[in-house]
Short mmCIF file of C-alpha atoms and ligand atoms in Angstrom, two decimals:
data_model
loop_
_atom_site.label_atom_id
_atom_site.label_comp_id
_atom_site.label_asym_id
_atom_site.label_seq_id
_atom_site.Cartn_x
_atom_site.Cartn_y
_atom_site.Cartn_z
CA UNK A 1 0.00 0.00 0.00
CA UNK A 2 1.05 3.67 -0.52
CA UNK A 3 2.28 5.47 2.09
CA UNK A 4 -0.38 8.10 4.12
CA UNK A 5 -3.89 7.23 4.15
CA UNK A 6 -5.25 4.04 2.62
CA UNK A 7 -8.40 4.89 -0.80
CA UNK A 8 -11.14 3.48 -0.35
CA UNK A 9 -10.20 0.47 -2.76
CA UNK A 10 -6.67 0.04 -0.84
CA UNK A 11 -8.78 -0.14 2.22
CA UNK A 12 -11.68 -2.78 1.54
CA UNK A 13 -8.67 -4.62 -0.76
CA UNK A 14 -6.08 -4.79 2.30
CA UNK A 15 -8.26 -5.21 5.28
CA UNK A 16 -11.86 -7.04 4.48
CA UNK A 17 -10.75 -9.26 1.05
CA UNK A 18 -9.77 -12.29 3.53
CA UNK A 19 -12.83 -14.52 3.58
CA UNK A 20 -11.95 -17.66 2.16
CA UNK A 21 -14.10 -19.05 -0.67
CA UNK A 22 -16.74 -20.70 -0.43
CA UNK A 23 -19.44 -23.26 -2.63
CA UNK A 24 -22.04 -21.12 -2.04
CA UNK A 25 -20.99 -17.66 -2.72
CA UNK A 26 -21.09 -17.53 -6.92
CA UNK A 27 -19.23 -13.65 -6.11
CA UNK A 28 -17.88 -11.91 -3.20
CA UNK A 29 -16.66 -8.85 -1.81
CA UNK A 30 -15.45 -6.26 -5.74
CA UNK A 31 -18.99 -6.28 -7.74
CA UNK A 32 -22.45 -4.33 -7.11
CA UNK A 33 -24.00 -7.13 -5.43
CA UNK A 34 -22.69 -10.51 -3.93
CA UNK A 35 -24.40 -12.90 -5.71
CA UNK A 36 -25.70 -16.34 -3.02
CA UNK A 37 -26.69 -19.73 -3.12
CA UNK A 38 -29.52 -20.84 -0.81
CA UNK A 39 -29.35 -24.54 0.58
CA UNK A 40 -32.39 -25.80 -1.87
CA UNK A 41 -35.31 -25.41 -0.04
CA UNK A 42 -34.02 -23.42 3.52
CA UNK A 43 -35.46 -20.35 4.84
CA UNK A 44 -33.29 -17.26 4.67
CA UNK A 45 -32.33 -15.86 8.59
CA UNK A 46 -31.06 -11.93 7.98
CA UNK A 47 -30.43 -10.20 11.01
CA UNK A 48 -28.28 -6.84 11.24
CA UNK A 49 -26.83 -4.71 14.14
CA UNK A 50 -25.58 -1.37 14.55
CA UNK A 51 -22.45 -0.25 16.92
CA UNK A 52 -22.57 3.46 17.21
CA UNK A 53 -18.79 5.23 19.20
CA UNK A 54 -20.69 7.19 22.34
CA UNK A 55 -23.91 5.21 22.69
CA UNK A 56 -22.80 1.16 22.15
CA UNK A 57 -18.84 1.55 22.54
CA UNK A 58 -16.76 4.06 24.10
CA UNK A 59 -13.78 5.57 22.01
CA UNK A 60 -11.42 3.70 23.70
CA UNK A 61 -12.54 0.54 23.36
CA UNK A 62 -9.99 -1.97 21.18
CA UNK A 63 -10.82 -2.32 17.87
CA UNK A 64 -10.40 -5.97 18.41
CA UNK A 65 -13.48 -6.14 20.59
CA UNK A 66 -15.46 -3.89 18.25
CA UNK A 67 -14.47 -6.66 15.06
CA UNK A 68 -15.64 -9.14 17.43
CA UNK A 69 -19.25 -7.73 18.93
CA UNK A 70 -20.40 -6.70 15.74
CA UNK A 71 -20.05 -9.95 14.13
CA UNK A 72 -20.99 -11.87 17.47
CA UNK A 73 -24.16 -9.51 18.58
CA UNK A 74 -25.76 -10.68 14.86
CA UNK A 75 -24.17 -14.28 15.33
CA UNK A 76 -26.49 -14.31 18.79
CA UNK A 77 -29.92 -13.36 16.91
CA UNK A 78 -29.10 -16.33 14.42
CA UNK A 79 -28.46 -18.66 16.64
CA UNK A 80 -31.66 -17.30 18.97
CA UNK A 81 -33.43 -18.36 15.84
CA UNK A 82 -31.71 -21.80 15.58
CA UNK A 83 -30.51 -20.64 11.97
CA UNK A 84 -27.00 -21.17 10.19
CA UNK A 85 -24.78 -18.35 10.21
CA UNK A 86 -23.42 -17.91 6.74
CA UNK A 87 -22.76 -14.32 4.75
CA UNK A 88 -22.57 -10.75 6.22
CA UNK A 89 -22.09 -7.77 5.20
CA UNK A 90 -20.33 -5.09 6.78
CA UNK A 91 -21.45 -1.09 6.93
CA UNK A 92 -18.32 0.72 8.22
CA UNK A 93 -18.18 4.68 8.98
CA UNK A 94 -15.16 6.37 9.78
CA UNK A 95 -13.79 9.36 10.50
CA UNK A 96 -10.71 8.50 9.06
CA UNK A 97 -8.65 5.13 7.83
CA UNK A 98 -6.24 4.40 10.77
CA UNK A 99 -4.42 1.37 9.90
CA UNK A 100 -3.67 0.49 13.32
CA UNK A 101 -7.18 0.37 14.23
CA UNK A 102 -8.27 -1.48 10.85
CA UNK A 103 -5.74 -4.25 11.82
CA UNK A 104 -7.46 -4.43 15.02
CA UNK A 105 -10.86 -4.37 14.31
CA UNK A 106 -10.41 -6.80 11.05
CA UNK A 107 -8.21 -9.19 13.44
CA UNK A 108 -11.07 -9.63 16.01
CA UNK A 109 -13.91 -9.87 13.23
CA UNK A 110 -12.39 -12.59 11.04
CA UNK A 111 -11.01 -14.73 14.06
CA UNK A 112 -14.73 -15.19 14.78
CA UNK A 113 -15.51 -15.08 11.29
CA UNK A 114 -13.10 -18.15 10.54
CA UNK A 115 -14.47 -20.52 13.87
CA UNK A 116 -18.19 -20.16 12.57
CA UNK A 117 -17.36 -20.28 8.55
CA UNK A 118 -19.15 -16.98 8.11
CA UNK A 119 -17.62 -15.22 4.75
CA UNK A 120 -17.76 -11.32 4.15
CA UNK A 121 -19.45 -10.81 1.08
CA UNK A 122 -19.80 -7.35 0.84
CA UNK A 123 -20.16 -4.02 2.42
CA UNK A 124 -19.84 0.02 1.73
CA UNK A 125 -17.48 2.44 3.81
CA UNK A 126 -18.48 5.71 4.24
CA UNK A 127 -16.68 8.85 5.64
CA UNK A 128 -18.31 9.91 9.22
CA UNK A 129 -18.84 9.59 13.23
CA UNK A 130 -17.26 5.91 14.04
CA UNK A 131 -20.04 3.21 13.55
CA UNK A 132 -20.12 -0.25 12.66
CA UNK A 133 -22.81 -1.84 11.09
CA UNK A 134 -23.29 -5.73 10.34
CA UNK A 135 -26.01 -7.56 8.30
CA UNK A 136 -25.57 -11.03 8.72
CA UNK A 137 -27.54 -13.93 6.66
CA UNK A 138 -27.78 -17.42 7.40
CA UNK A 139 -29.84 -20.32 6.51
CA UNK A 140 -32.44 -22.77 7.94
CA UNK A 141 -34.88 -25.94 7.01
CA UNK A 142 -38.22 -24.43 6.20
CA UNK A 143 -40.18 -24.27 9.47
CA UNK A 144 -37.72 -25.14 11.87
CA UNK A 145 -36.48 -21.46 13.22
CA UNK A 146 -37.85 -21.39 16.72
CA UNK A 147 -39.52 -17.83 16.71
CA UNK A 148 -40.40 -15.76 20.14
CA UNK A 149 -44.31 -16.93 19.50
CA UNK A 150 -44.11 -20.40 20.64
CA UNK A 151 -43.84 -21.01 24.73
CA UNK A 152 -47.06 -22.23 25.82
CA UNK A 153 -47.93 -22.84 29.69
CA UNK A 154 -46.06 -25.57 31.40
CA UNK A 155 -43.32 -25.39 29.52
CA UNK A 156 -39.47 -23.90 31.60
CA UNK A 157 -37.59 -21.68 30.62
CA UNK A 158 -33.52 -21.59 30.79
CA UNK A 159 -30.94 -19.84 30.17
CA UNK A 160 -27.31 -20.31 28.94
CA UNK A 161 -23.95 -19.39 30.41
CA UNK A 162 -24.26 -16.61 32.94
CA UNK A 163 -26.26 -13.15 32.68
CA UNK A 164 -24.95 -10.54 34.77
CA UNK A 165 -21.36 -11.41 33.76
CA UNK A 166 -20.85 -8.64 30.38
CA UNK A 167 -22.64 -5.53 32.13
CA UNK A 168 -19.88 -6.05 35.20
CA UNK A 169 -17.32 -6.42 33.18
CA UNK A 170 -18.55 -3.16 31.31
CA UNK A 171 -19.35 -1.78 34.39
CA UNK A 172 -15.36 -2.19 35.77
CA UNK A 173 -13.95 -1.05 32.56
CA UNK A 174 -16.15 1.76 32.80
CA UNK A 175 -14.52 2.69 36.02
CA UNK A 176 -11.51 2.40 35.08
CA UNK A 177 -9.85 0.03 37.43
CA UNK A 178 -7.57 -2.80 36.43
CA UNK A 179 -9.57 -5.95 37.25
CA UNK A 180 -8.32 -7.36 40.38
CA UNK A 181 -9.32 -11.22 40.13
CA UNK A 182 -9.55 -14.11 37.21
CA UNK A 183 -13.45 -14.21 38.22
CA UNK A 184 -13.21 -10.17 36.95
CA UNK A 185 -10.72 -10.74 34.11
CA UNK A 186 -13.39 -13.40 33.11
CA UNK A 187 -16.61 -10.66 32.96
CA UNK A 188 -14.49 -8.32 30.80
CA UNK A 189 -13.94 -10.82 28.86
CA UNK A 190 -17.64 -11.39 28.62
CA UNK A 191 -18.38 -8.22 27.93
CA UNK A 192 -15.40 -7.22 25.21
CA UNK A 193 -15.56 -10.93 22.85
CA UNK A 194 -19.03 -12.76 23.98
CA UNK A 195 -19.45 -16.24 22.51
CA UNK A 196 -22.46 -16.20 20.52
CA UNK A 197 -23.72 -19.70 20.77
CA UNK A 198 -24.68 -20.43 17.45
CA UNK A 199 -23.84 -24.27 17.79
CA UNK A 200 -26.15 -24.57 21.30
CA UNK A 201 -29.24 -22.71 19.28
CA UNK A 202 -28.95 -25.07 15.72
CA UNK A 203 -29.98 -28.21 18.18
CA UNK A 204 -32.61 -26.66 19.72
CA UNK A 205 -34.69 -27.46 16.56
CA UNK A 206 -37.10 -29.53 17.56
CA UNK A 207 -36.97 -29.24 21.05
CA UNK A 208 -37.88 -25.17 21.80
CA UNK A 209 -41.00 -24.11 21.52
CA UNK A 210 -39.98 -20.49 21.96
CA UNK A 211 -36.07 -18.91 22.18
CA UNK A 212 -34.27 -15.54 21.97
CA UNK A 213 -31.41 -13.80 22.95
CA UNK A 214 -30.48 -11.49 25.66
CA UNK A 215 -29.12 -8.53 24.61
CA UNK A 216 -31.45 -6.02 26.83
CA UNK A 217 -31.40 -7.64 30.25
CA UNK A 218 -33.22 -11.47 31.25
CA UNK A 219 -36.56 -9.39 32.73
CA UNK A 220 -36.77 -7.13 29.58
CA UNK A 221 -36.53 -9.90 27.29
CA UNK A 222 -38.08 -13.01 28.64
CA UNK A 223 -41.23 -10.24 29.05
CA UNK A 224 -40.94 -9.65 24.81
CA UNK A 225 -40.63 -13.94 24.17
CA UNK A 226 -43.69 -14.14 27.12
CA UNK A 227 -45.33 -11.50 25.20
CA UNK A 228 -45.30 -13.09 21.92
CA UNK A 229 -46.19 -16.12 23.09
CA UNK A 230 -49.57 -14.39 24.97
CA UNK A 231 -48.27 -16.20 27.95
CA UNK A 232 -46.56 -14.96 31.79
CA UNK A 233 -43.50 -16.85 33.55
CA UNK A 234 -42.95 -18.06 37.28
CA UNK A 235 -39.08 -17.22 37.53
CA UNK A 236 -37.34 -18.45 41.07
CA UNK A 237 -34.60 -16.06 41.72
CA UNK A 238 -32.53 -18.64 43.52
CA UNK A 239 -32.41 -20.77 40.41
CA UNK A 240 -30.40 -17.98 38.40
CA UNK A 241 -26.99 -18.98 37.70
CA UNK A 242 -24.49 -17.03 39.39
CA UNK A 243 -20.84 -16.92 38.16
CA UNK A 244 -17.48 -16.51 40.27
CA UNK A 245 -17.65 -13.16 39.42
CA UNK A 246 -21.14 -12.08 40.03
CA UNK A 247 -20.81 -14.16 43.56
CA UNK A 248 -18.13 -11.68 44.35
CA UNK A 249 -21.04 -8.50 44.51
CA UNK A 250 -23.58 -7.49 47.04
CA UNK A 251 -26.55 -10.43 46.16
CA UNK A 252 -28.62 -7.25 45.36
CA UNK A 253 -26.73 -5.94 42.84
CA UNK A 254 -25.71 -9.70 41.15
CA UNK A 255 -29.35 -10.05 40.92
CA UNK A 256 -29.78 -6.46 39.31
CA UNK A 257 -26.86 -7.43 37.08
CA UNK A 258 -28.37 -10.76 36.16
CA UNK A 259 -31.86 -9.35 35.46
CA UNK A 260 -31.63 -6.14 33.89
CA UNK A 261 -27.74 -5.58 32.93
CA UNK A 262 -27.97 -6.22 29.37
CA UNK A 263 -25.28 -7.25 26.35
CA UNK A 264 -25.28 -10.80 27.75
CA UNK A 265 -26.02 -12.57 24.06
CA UNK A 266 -27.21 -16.14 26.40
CA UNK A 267 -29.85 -17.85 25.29
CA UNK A 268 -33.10 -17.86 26.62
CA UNK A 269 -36.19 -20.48 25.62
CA UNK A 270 -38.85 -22.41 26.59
CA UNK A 271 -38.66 -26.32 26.57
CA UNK A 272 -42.14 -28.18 27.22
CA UNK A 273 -41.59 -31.21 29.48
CA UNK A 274 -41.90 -33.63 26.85
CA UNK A 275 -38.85 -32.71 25.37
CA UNK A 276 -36.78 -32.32 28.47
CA UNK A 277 -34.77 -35.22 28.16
CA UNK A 278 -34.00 -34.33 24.50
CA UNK A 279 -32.52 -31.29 25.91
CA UNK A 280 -30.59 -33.30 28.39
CA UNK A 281 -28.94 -34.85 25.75
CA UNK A 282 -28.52 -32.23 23.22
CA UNK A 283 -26.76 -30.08 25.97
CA UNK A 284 -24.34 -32.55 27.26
CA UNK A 285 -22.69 -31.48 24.36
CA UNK A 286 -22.70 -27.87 24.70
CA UNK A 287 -19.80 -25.60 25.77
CA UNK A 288 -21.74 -23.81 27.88
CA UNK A 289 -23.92 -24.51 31.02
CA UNK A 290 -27.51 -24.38 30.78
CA UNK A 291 -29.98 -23.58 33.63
CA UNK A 292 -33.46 -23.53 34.26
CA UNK A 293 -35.11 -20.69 35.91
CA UNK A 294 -38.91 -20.89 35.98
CA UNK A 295 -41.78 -22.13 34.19
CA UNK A 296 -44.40 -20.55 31.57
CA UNK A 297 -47.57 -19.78 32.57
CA UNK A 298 -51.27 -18.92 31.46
CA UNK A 299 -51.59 -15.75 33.53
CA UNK A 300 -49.44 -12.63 31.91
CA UNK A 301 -46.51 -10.78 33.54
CA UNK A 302 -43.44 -12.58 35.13
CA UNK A 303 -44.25 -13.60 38.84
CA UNK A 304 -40.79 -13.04 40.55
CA UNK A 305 -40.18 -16.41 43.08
CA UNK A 306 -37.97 -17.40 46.36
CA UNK A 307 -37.63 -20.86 47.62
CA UNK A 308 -40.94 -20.72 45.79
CA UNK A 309 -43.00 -17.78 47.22
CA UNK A 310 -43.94 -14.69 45.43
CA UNK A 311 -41.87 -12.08 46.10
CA UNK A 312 -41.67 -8.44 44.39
CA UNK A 313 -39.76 -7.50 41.77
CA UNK A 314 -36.31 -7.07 42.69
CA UNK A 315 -34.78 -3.41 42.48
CA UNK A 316 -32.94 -2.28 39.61
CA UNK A 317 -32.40 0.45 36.68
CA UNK A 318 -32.96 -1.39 33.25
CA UNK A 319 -30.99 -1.23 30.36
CA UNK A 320 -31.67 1.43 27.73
CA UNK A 321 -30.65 2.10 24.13
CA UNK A 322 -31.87 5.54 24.24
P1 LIG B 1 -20.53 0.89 -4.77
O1 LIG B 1 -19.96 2.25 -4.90
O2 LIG B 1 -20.99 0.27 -6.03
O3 LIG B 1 -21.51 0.74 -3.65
P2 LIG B 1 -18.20 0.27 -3.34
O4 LIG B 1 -17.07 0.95 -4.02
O5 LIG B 1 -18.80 0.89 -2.12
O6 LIG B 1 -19.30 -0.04 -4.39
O7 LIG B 1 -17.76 -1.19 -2.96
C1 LIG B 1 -17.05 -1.98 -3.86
C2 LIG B 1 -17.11 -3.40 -3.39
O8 LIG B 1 -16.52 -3.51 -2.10
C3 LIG B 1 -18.53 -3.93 -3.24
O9 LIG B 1 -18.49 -5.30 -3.60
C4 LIG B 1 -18.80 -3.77 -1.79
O10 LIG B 1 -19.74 -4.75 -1.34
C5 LIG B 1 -17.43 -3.99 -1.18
N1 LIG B 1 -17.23 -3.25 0.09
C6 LIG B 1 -17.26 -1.91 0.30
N2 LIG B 1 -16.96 -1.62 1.59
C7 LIG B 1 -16.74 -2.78 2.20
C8 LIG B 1 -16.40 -3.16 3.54
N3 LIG B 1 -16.22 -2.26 4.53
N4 LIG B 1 -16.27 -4.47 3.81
C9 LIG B 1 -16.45 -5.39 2.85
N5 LIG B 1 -16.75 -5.12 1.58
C10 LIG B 1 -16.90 -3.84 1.25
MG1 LIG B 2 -21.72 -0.22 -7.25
#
């Protein structure tokens, strides 16, 4: 490349050309248009996200991490939808090409690119305020994505890995302080390269009736899958997994974490008892622990539980876009 600042060409050419081919894209990343095969018959998953500097990642944060969430944050809705990750497409605004942070940022989206056999197809890059924006497209067998619409009473509900974790490891970035324990090191972590779990959701077919992911906080988004489903929840606070690092807070704020802390990108869904023990098996497999928290019910609105009794809802600010 020339010396000084990359052209636009230079730039997609040296930093986003490194998707391997692949059977099913006919063109890539240098025409008007990608041009895609379907699997013959499968449903086409799209799903895109939008990072915006100020509002979903401070200036500071590594490029690395941004690569990484905006692939991951889409990789979580396909998976919440049991669909096959595939294509994406990448919307990038800049201020200004600065290799050192292109490295970054391509380094941390095409490591997770690579270990789910997503390819970039295509994208624009536009002059402006620093925002990232990610359409990703993926595939599934006619009728078997497991929408928000489909808990009916009876069935639980669980939850994978640990909520809570990414907004404490936000919130101790945020503050500025190095973290002090592995338990700590661990939420960052959490918070800066989630692991969408894209393999956990694709063998859930069959066995959900209802799934989504969290990306707002567990109370704000069970409520939308409950919701859609015309349907309330029973949720026993006790039952909610609680990691090394959230065990390490006051209870009341772990719970407050766990509930309404938001950017987890866990799994939530409904299972109804006769699939239970296909769920058993399925996530013996996983790489992730799964727990379950409550049970779906006829009556609306989530009834908040201890050692079984009602209990109101516990105290905490909620996560906002806005
Ligand atoms: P056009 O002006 O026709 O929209 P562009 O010059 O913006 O085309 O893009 C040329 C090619 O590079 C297209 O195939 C486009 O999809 C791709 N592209 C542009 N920006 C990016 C990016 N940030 N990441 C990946 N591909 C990109
Ligand atoms: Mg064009």
């Amino acid at each position: 490349m020339t010396e000084g600042r990359p052209s636009e060409d230079q730039l997609i050419g040296h930093w986003f050309r490194r998707s391997p081919p692949r059977p099913d894209v006919a063109l890539g990343i240098g025409d008007d248009a990608a041009l895609l095969s379907l699997p013959p018959g499968s449903e086409l998953a799209c799903a895109v996200d939008t990072l915006v500097e100020g509002t979903h990642f401070l200036p500071a944060s590594p490029a690395r991490s941004l690569g990484h969430r905006c692939l991951a944050v889409n990789l979580s809705d396909l998976a919440a939808m049991a669909a096959t990750p595939a294509w994406a497409l990448l919307s990038l605004s800049l201020e200004a090409p600065e290799p050192a942070w292109l490295d970054g940022f391509a380094e941390g989206l095409f490591a997770l690119a690579r270990r789910f056999e997503v390819v970039l197809v295509g994208g624009d890059t536009v002059a402006g305020p620093r925002a990232v924006s990610l359409t990703l497209l993926g595939h599934v067998p006619p009728g078997q994505a497991i929408r928000r619409s489909g808990a009916r009473p009876g069935d639980g509900i669980w939850v994978t890995g640990w909520p809570g974790d990414a907004v404490a490891g936000r919130l101790l970035l945020a503050a500025g302080g190095a973290p002090a324990v592995p338990a700590q090191l661990s939420q960052v972590a959490r918070f800066e390269y989630p692991e969408p779990r894209c393999a956990e959701g694709v063998t859930l077919r069959g066995i959900a009736s209802a799934m989504l992911d969290l990306s707002d906080g567990l109370a704000t988004d069970l409520a939308r899958l409950l919701s859609a489903s015309g349907a309330g929840a029973e949720v026993e606070l006790d039952a909610l997994p609680r990691s090394g690092g959230l065990a390490l807070l006051p209870a009341e704020q772990a719970l407050a974490h766990a509930l309404y802390g938001g950017d987890d990108y866990e799994l939530c869904f409904t299972v109804p008892p006769r699939h239970e023990r296909a769920l058993a098996g399925v996530s013996a497999g996983w790489g992730c622990p799964v727990t379950r928290i409550g049970r779906v019910t006829a009556a609306p609105g989530i009834t908040w539980l201890r050692q079984g009794e009602p209990v109101p809802p516990p105290a905490g600010e909620r996560f906002s876009h806005f």
